[in-house]
PDB file of C-alpha atoms in Angstrom:
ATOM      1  CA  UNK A   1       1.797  50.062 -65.148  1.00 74.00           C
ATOM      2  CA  UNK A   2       2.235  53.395 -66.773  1.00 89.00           C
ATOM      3  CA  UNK A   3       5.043  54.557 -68.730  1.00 97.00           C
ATOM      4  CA  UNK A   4       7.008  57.262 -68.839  1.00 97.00           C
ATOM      5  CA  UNK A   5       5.364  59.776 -71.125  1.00 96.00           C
ATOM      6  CA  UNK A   6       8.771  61.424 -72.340  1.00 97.00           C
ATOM      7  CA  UNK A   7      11.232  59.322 -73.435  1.00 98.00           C
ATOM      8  CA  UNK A   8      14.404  59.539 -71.492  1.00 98.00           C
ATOM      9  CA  UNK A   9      12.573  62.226 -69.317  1.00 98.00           C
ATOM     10  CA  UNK A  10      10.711  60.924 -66.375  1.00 98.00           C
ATOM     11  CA  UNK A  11       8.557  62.700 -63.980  1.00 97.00           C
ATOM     12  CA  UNK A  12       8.632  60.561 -61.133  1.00 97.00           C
ATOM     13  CA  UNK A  13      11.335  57.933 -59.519  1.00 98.00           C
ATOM     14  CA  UNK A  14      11.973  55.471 -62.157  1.00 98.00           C
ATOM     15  CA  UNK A  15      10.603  51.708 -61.418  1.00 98.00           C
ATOM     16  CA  UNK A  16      11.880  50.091 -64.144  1.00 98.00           C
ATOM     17  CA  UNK A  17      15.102  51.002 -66.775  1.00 98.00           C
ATOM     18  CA  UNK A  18      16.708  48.664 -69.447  1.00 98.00           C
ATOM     19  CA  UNK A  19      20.630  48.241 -68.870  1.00 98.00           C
ATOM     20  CA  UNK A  20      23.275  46.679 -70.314  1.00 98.00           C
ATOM     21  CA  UNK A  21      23.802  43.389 -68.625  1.00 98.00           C
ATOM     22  CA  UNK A  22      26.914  43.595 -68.618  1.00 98.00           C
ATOM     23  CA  UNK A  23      26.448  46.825 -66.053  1.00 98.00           C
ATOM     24  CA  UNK A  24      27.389  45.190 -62.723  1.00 98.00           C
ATOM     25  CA  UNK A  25      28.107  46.999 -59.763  1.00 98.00           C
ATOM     26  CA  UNK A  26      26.176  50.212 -61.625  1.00 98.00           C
ATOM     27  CA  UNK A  27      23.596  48.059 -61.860  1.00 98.00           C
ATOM     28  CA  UNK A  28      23.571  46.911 -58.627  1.00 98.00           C
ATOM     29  CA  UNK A  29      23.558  50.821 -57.416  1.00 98.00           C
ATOM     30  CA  UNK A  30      20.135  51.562 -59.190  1.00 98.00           C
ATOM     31  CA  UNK A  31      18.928  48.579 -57.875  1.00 98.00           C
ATOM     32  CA  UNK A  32      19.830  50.060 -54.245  1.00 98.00           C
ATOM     33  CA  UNK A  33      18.244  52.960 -55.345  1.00 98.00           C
ATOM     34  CA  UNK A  34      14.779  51.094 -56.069  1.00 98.00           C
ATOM     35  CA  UNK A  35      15.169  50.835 -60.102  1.00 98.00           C
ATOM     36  CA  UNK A  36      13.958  47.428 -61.128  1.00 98.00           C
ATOM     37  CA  UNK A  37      16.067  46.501 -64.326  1.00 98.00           C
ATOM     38  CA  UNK A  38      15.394  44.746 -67.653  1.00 98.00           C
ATOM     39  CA  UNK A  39      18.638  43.317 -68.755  1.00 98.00           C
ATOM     40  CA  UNK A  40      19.451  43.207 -72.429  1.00 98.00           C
ATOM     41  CA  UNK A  41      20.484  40.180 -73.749  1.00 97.00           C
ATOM     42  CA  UNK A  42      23.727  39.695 -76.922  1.00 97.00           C
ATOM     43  CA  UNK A  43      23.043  40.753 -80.515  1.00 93.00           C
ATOM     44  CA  UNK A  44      24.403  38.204 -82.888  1.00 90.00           C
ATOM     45  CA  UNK A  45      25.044  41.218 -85.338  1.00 91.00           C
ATOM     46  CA  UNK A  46      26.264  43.629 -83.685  1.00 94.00           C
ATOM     47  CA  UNK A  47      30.144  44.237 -82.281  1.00 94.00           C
ATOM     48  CA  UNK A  48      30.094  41.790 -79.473  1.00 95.00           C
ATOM     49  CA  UNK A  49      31.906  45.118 -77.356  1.00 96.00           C
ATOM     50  CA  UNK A  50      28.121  46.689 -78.265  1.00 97.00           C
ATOM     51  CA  UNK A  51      25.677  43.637 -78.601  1.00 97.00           C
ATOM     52  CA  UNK A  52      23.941  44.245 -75.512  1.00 98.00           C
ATOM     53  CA  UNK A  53      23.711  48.022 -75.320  1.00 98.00           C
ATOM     54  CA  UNK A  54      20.350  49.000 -74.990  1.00 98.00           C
ATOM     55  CA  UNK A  55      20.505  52.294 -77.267  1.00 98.00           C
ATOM     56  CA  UNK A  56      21.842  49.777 -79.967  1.00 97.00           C
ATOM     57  CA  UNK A  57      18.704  47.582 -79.687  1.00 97.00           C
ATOM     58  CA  UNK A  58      15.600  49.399 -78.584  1.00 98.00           C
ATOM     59  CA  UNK A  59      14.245  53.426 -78.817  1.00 98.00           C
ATOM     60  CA  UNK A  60      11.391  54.587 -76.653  1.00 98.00           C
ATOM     61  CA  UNK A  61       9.017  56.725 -78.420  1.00 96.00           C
ATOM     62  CA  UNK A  62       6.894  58.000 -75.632  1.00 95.00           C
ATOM     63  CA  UNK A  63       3.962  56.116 -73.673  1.00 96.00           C
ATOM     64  CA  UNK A  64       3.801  52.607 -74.541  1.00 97.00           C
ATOM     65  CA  UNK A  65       5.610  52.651 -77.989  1.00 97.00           C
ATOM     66  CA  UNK A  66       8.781  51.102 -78.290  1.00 98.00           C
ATOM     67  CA  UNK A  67      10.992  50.663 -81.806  1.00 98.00           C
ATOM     68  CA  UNK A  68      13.068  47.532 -81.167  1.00 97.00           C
ATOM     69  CA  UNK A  69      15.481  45.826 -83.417  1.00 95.00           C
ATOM     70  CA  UNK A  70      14.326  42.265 -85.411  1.00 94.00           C
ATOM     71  CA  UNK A  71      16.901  40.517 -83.871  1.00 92.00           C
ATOM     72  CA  UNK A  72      15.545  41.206 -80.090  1.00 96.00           C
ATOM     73  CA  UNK A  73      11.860  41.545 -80.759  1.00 97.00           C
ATOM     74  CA  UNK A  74      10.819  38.396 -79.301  1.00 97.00           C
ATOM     75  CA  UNK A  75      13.005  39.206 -75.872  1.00 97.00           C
ATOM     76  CA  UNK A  76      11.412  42.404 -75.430  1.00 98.00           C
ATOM     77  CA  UNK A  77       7.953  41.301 -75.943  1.00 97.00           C
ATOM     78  CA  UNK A  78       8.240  38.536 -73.399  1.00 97.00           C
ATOM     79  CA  UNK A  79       9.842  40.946 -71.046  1.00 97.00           C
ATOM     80  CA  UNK A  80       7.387  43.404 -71.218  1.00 97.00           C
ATOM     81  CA  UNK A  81       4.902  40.650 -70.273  1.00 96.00           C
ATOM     82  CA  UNK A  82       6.936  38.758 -67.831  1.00 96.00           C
ATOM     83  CA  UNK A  83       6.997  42.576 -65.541  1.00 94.00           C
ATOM     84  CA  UNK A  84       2.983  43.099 -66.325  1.00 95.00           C
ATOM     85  CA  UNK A  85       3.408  46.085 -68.737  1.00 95.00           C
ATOM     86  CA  UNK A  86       1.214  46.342 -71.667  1.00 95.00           C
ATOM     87  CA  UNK A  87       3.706  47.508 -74.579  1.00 97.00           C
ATOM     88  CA  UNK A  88       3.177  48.471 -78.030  1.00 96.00           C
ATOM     89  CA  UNK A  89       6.550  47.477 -80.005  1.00 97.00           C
ATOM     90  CA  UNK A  90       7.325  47.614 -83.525  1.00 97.00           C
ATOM     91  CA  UNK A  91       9.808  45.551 -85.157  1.00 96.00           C
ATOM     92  CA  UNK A  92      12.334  47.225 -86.845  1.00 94.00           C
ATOM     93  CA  UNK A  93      14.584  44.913 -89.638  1.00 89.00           C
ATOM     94  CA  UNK A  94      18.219  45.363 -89.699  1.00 79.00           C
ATOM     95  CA  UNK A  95      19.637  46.399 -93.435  1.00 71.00           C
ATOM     96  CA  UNK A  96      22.660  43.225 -94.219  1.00 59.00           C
ATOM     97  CA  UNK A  97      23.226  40.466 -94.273  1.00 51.00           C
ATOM     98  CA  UNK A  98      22.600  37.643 -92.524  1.00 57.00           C
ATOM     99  CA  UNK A  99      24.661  36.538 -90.319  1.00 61.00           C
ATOM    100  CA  UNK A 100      27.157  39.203 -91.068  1.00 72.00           C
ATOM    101  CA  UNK A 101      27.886  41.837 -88.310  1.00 86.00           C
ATOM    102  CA  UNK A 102      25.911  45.000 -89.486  1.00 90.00           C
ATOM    103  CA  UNK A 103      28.894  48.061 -90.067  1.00 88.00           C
ATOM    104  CA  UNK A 104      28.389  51.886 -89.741  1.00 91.00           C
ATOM    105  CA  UNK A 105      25.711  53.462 -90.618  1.00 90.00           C
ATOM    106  CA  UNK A 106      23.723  50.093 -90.863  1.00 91.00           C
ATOM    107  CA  UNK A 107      24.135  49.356 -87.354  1.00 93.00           C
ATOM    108  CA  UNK A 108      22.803  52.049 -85.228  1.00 93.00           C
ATOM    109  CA  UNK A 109      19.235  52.285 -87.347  1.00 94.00           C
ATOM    110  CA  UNK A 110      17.690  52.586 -83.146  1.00 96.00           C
ATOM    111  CA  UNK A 111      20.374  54.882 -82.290  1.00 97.00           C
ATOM    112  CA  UNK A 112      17.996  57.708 -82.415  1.00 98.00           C
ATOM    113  CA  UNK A 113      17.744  60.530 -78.910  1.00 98.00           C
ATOM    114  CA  UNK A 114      14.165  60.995 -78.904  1.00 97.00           C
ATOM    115  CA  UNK A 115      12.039  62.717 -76.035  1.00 96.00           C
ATOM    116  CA  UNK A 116       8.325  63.878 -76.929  1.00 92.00           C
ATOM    117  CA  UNK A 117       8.046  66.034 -79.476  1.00 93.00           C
ATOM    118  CA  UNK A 118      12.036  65.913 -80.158  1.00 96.00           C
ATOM    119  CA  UNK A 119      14.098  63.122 -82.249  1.00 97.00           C
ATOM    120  CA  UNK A 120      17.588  64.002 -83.225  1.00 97.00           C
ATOM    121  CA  UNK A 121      19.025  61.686 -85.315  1.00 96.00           C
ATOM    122  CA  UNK A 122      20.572  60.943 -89.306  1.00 94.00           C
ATOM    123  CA  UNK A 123      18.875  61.922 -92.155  1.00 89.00           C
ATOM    124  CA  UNK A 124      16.634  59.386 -93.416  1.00 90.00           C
ATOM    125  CA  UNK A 125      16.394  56.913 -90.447  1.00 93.00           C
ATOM    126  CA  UNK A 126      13.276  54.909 -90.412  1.00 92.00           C
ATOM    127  CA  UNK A 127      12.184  55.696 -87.006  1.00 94.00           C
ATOM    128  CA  UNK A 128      12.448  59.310 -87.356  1.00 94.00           C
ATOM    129  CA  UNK A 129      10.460  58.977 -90.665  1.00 93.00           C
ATOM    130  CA  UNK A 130       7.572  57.308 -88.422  1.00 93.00           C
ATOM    131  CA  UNK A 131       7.548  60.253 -85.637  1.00 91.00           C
ATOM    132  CA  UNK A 132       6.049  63.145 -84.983  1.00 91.00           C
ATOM    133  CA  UNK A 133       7.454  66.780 -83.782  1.00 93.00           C
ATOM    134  CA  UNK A 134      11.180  68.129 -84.615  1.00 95.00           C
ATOM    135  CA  UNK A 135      13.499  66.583 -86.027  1.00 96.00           C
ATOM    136  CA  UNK A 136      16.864  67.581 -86.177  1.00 96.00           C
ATOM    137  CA  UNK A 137      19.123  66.210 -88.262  1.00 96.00           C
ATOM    138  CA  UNK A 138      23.031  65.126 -87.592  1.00 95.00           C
ATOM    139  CA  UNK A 139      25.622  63.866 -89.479  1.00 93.00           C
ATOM    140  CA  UNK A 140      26.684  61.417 -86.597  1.00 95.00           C
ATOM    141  CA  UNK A 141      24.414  58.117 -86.197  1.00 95.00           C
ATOM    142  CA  UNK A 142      25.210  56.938 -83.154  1.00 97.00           C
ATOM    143  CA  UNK A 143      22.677  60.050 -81.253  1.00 98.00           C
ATOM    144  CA  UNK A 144      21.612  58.482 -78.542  1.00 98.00           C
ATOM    145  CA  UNK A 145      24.741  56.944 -78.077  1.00 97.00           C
ATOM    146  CA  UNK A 146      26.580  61.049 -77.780  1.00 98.00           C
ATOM    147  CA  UNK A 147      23.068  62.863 -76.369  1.00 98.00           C
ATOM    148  CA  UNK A 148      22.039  62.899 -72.396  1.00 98.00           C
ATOM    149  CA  UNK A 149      19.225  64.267 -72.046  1.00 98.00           C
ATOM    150  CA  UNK A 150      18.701  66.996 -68.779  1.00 98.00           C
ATOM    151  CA  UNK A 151      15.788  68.675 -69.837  1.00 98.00           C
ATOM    152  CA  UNK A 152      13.295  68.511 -73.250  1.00 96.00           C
ATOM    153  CA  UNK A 153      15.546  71.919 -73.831  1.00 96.00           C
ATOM    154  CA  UNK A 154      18.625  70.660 -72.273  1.00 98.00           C
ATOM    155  CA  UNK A 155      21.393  68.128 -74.171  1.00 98.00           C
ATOM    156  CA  UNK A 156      25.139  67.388 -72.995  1.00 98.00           C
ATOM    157  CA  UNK A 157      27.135  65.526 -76.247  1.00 98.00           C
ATOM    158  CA  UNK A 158      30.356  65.710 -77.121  1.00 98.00           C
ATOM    159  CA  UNK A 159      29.005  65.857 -80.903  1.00 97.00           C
ATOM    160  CA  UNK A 160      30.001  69.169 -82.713  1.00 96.00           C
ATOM    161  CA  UNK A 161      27.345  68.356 -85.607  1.00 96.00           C
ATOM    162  CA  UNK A 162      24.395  67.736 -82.861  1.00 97.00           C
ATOM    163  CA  UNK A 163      25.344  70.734 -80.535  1.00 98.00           C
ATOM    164  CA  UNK A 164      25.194  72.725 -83.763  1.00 97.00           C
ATOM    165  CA  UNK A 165      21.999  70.983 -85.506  1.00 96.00           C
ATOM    166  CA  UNK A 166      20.233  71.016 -81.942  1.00 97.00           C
ATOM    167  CA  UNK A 167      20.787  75.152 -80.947  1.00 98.00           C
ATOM    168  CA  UNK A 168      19.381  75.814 -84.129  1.00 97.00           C
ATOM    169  CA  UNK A 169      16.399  74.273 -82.847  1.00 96.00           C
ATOM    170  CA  UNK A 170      17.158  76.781 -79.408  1.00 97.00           C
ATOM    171  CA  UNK A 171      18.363  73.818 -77.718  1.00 97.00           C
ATOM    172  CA  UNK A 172      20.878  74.706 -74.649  1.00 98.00           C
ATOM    173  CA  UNK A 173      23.721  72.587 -75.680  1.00 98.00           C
ATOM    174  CA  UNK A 174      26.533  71.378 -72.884  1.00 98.00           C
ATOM    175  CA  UNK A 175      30.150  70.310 -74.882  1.00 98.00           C
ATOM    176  CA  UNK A 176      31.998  68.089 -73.393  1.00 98.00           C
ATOM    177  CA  UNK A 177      34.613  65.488 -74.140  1.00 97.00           C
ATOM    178  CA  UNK A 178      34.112  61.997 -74.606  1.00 96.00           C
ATOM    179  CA  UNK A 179      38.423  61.204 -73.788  1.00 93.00           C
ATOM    180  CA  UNK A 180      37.759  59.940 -70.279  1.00 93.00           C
ATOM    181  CA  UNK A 181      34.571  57.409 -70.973  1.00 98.00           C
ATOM    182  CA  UNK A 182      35.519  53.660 -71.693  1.00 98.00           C
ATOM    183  CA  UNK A 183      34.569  51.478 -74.142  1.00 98.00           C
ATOM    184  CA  UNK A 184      35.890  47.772 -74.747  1.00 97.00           C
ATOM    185  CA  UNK A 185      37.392  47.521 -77.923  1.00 96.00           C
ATOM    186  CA  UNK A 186      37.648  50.696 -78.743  1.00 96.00           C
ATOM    187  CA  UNK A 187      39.791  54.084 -77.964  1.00 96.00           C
ATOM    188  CA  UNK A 188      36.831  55.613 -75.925  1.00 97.00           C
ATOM    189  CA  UNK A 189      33.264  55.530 -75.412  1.00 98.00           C
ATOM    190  CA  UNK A 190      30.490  57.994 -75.857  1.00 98.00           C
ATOM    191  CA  UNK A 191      29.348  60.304 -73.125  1.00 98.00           C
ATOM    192  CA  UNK A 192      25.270  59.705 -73.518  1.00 98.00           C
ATOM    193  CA  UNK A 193      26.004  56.331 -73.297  1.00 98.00           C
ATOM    194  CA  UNK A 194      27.205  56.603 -69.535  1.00 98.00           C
ATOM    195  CA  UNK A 195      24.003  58.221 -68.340  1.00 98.00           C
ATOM    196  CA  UNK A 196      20.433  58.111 -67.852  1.00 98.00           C
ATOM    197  CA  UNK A 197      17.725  59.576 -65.464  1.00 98.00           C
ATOM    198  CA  UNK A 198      16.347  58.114 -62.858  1.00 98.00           C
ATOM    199  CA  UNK A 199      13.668  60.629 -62.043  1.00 98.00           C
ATOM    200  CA  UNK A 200      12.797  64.039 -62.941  1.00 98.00           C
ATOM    201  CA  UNK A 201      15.848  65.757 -61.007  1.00 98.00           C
ATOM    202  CA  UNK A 202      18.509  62.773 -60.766  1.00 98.00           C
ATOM    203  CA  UNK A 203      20.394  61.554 -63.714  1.00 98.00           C
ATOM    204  CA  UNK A 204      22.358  58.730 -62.661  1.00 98.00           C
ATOM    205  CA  UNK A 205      26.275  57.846 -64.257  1.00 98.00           C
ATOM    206  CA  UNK A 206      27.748  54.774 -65.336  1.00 98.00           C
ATOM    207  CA  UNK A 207      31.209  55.329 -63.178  1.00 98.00           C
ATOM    208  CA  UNK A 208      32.113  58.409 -61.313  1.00 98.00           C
ATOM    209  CA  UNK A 209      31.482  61.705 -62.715  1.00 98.00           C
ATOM    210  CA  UNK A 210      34.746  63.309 -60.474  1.00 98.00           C
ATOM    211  CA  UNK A 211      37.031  61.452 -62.754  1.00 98.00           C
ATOM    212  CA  UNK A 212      35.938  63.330 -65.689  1.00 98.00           C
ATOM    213  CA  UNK A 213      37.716  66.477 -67.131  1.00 96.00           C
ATOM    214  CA  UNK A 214      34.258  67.545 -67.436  1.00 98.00           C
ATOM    215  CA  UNK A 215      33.283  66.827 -64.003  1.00 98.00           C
ATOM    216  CA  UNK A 216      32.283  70.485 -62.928  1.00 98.00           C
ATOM    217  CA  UNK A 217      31.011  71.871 -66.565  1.00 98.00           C
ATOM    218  CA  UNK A 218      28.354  68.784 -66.830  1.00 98.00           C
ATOM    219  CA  UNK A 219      27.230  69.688 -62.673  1.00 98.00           C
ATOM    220  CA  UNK A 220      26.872  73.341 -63.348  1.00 98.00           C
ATOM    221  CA  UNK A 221      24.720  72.937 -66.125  1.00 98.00           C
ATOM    222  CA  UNK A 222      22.447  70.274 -64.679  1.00 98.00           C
ATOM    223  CA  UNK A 223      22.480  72.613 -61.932  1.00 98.00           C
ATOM    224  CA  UNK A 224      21.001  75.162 -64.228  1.00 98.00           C
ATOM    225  CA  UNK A 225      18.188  72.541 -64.450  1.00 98.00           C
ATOM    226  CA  UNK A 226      17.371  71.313 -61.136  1.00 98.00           C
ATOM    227  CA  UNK A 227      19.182  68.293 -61.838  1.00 98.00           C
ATOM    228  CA  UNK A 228      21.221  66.066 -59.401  1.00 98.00           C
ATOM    229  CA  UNK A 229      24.111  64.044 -60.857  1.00 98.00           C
ATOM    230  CA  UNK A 230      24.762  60.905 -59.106  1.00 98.00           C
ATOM    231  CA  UNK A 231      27.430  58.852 -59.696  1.00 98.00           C
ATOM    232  CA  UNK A 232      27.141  54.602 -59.656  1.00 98.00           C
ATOM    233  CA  UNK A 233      30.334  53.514 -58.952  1.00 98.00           C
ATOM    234  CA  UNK A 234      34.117  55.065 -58.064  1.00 98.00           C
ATOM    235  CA  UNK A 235      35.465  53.268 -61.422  1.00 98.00           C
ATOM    236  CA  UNK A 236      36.359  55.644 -64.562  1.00 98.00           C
ATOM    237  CA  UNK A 237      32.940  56.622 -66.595  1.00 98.00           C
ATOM    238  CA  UNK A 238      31.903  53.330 -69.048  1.00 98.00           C
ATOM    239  CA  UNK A 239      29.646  53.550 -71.988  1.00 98.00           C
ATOM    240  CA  UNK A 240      26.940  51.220 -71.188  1.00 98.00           C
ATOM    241  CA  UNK A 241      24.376  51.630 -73.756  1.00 98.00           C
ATOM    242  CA  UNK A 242      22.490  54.154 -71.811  1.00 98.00           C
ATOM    243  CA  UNK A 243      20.625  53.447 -68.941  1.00 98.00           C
ATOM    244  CA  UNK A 244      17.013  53.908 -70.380  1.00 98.00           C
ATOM    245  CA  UNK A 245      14.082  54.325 -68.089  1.00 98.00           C
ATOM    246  CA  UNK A 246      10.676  53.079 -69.134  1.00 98.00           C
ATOM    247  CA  UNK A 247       8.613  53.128 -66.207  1.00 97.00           C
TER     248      UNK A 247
END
């Protein structure tokens, strides 16, 4: 099994994507849609409204390097076997203490968008210190919770400091609003954590994309790039984690 060269950007149909598993009918859709999923299992120290997103718990950095958090190593690594696929992961230890729920900034140490070449992320955090390429550098930690990826060129966030930080890298920036995606727990959600491709010109939303203000702004600029948006379900947008393809 080969995997997808550029994170979060895949050339071909996706196989195989890590979800939430907590996704349901969404999940269900990619399934119909021939995307075999790894479902992420509960992180003891993180929010229990955000223990199992994936974005929270594992970053793909290209090929067959994975970051993944301490506290999910071990699932990972037997997943990766269970499905055949020969993966390099690297543990990454939480800062706290334990048995404490990690807090802001100390939670979201994997929350970094990466693609090849590309990591956007805070200043400082570990995994962009052990990559290669640009680096741009936000003042909001949850990135790849706010970033969807359309093209290696192409972001939509809701993020004023990452649309700034990432044109000054020549980055075509779509601003939208995060108001109408849901989040458990909280007032909303974030919009990169609703979406994720499932092949090189379909990226693939948690909810339906109609029901956001944004609706037409987010389809005319993946239009711009080729790129189909289809929507999983006829429920609101929910943030999800991220639907992160691997294979």
């Amino acid at each position: 099994m080969r995997f997808i060269k550029k994170p979060n950007l895949p050339k071909k149909a996706v196989r195989v994507a890590i979800v939430d598993k907590r996704i349901g009918e969404c999940g269900r859709r990619l399934e119909s849609l021939g995307v075999n999923l790894i479902y992420t299992e509960d992180i003891k120290s993180l929010s229990p409204f955000i223990a199992a997103h994936p974005d929270m718990q594992i970053c793909h950095a290209g090929d067959n390097r994975f970051f993944v958090i301490d506290d999910a190593f071990e699932y990972y690594v037997n997943e990766f076997e269970r499905i055949g696929a020969n993966a390099l992961c690297e543990k990454i230890n939480k800062e706290g203490t334990e048995n404490c729920l990690l807090t802001y900034p100390k939670d979201c140490v994997l929350n970094v968008a990466m693609t090849k070449g590309l990591a956007i992320g805070l200043k400082g955090n570990e995994i962009l210190k052990k990559t290669d390429g640009i680096k741009v550098y936000t003042r909001q930690g949850y990135t790849k919770c706010s970033v969807i990826f359309v093209s290696d060129k192409a972001i939509i966030t809701a993020d004023s400091s990452i649309a700034k930080s990432s044109q000054n890298f020549g980055i075509d920036v779509c601003i939208v609003s995060n108001d109408a995606v849901g989040l458990s727990g909280y007032k909303n959600g974030f919009i990169g954590g609703v979406a994720g491709k499932i092949s090189e010109n379909k990226l693939a939303f948690c909810g339906n994309l109609e029901l956001h203000d944004d609706s037409e702004k987010i389809k005319s600029f993946c239009k711009k790039y080729d790129v189909e948006c289809i929507s999983l379900s006829n429920a609101p947008l929910y943030d999800y984690g991220s639907i992160l393809p691997i294979l």
